Structures are given as structure tokens and as C-alpha cells.
Amino acid sequence: MSDIAIKFENISKQYRLGVVGTGTISHDLNRWWHTVRGKEDPYLMVGEANDRSVKGDSKYVWALRDISFDVKQGEVIGIIGKNGAGKSTLLKILSRVTSPTIGTIKAKGRIASLLEVGTGFHPELTGRENIYMNGSIMGMTKSEITSKLDEIVDFAGIERYIDTPAKRYSSGMTVRLGFAIAAHLEPEILVVDEVLAVGDAEFQKKAIGKMQDVSRGEGRTVLFVSHNMGSVRSLCNNGILLQNGSIDFSGNISDVIDRYLTYQENSGDKGIFYPDQALEDKFTFIKVYNSLGRETTEIISGDPISFKIGIQNSTFDKSIGIGIYFKNRYGERIGGITSFFGEINDSYSKMKDERIVHLQMPQIQLTPGTYTMELALAKKNLRRLDYHEEAMNITVIDGIPNVDSSIGYFFLNGRWTIE
């Protein structure tokens, strides 16, 4: 149909774990010959679903499986799902960063993508030169790019650094310029992954506003991936929920978000992690205890709460810090607590193998509702060592009179008097 901007037809993507390659030139030629004739790869292996909650045995995994849907011109589609669901893989296939194992994508018009920090940038080129390079890749003439240059630089807010090599940019500057380029060079299709989370809150709001202008004012198509359900709800009109590489649900964005949040709240995640063995410092578990010292995921509002966090250590660095953050059901961070181990005591430098870090909070000041806990391990220079965006969910239940979600996410203590 003429109003279809993107058509996904039976898209599947398989990855081989470990060493890549079939081993012989004859295999590669045979695979190519089947591909040009539209036949299935003769060496395609039966793989497992991309389910991170279970331990797999196959050397092959399906990051995406049988994805089919249409995106209309001018539509804003939100693609949501937990980490590993296949969101970024789908956008990379659309952006031609990687090819599908099976299936085809038909897209009308130029595609501008913002997938990862630094994607599409040459580190040795200046910001100005990168703008011209990206515009040329999209098929624009030099005069067309020049007409947009001032607008791009102003939106990114990096006027002072526009003639500085991109390798000198911070991640925030890179994201701002990358988004400004993608949004202002007039693509028919704009693809934005959750990389916007790197930017500050002010820029995120500015970027959401620009995407609304691009879609509603200019009639362009937008595909948006984010864990911030508030941003997804405000920007998108329809959505797709991915689960283990397949479409679990699609439709109106409010219905899709509700389905995702219900799944998150009912998930069996109990805070047990299977850490990457390559990491030197990593989390192994987190447990929550109520005022009676019992392990639980339900806490009474206003009661004491304590945490036990398992950490494997090998670097013996006291500058390493831990952070626990709470997010609302829309994925927005609403509060947290952090500390560096050297500030707790001197025992961290003596840690061997796995140790347990304890945290006691005299009162949980969250109003009733379900919250997601985020767990981060990082150095003082903010270099991240280990990170769990959805470590576990906790449910806060009624415990204090006249305290409910109508007052916000937190309640404040105070003493009232009348004269």
C-alpha cells in the first residue's frame, strides 16, 4: 500500500555463540548460492530462543524470530521489552548495520539512525566534518547540508566545540550532535534507540519535542526504543512488545505499555544474577528484608528495610562504589542511595572472592506501588563495572494512614502543630 513506510516480513536473526565461521570456502559459496536463489541457508542450525532467564545448551541463538508488521507513513512506533528482547537488533537490521538471517524489510525513503554513542562518527573528524559526512551518506548535497548546519549546531548546543575532533567529545556531546544530525537532515524515517538515556534530562525533553515535531508536523516516520515508559507514552501512538525475540503484543501504545508493566510486575526475577565471567567485580545477588528480618519482595510503607548484596571482587579497589536506585512503573528513576566502599570501612580492600554488603534504611518512604530496583557498580571516575537495569521488583503496601500514590512517589515526615 502507498501509505506503508516500512514493511517487516518474517524477519529472523540468528547468532552463533563462540567462534564465527562455517570453516570452508565451499560452505560459504554454497550458502551464497542458496541465498541469491531465495532458498534457506543450508547450514542454518536449529537454535534456541533468546531467553536470558534460563541457561541454554545450543551454540546458536535466535535474537529475532518471525517478526512481521507494517509501519504507516507518519506513524510513531514505540518498541519496548526487557533487555535482550531483540529491540536493538531489529533497529540495526532496519538501519542496515546487520542483515537478517531470514526475511526482508522494505522501506521507503532515507533512514537516519541513532543507535549507539558514536555510531556514524569518525573520531578524527571534527563535529562540522562529521555533519557533512553523515549528510553525504544520506544522499544530500553540500548546499543542502550547509542550509541545515546552523540549526544542527544550535540544537546540539556545542557551538564552541564544533571544530574540535569528535574523539574529544564526551558521550553526552556525541549523543546531542548525533541526534541533531539525524533529526535535522530531513530523513523520511528516523530510528532512535535508547541511547538518548545518556543525555541530560533537559536534552531528553528537547529531543522528545523534536521527534514530535518531525512526526506530527512533518509527517515523518519514527521508530523509538526506550525503557522510559513516560517518554514512550507521550511520543508514540502505537507500539510493539518484544519478548525473547518474538512479538508478544502490538497495538495502541497504552495497551502495549500496560501489558509490558504487568509482565514486569509479575516476573519471577528474585535478584539472582548470572554474572559475566570476564568482569573482575560483579554482583551475584540482591536480597530484600522486611522489619522482621524476613526475605521478601513486599515492604510495608514506612517500615525499616534492609538489603544484602553479593559481590565478587578481584581488583581490591576502594574507589569502587555501589548504587541502588528505585524506578517507577514507567522506568523513570525517582531516587536512590550510593556509597563508595572505602567510605564504608577498610574491609573492601581485603575482600576475596564473594562478600556481602549490607544496607539498612530506617524507613522506606515510598508510597504504595510496584517499583523496579536498579543496581550499579562503578568507580569514582564513573566507569561502570557491572550494572543491572532491572535487578528486581519490590511492592510497597499500605502502612501509614493518609499516605497513598496521590501524593507522589515519596512521603515526607514532619510534625504538625496548631497555635
PDB file of C-alpha atoms in Angstrom, residues 153-154 156-163:
ATOM      1  CA  VAL A 153      24.787  23.073  15.834  1.00  0.00           C
ATOM      2  CA  ASP A 154      22.338  25.246  17.762  1.00  0.00           C
ATOM      3  CA  ALA A 156      23.118  20.224  19.843  1.00  0.00           C
ATOM      4  CA  GLY A 157      24.421  23.142  21.921  1.00  0.00           C
ATOM      5  CA  ILE A 158      28.077  22.546  21.026  1.00  0.00           C
ATOM      6  CA  GLU A 159      28.898  25.744  19.103  1.00  0.00           C
ATOM      7  CA  ARG A 160      32.203  26.136  20.928  1.00  0.00           C
ATOM      8  CA  TYR A 161      33.354  22.618  20.051  1.00  0.00           C
ATOM      9  CA  ILE A 162      32.034  22.190  16.506  1.00  0.00           C
ATOM     10  CA  ASP A 163      35.560  22.369  15.020  1.00  0.00           C
TER      11      ASP A 163
END
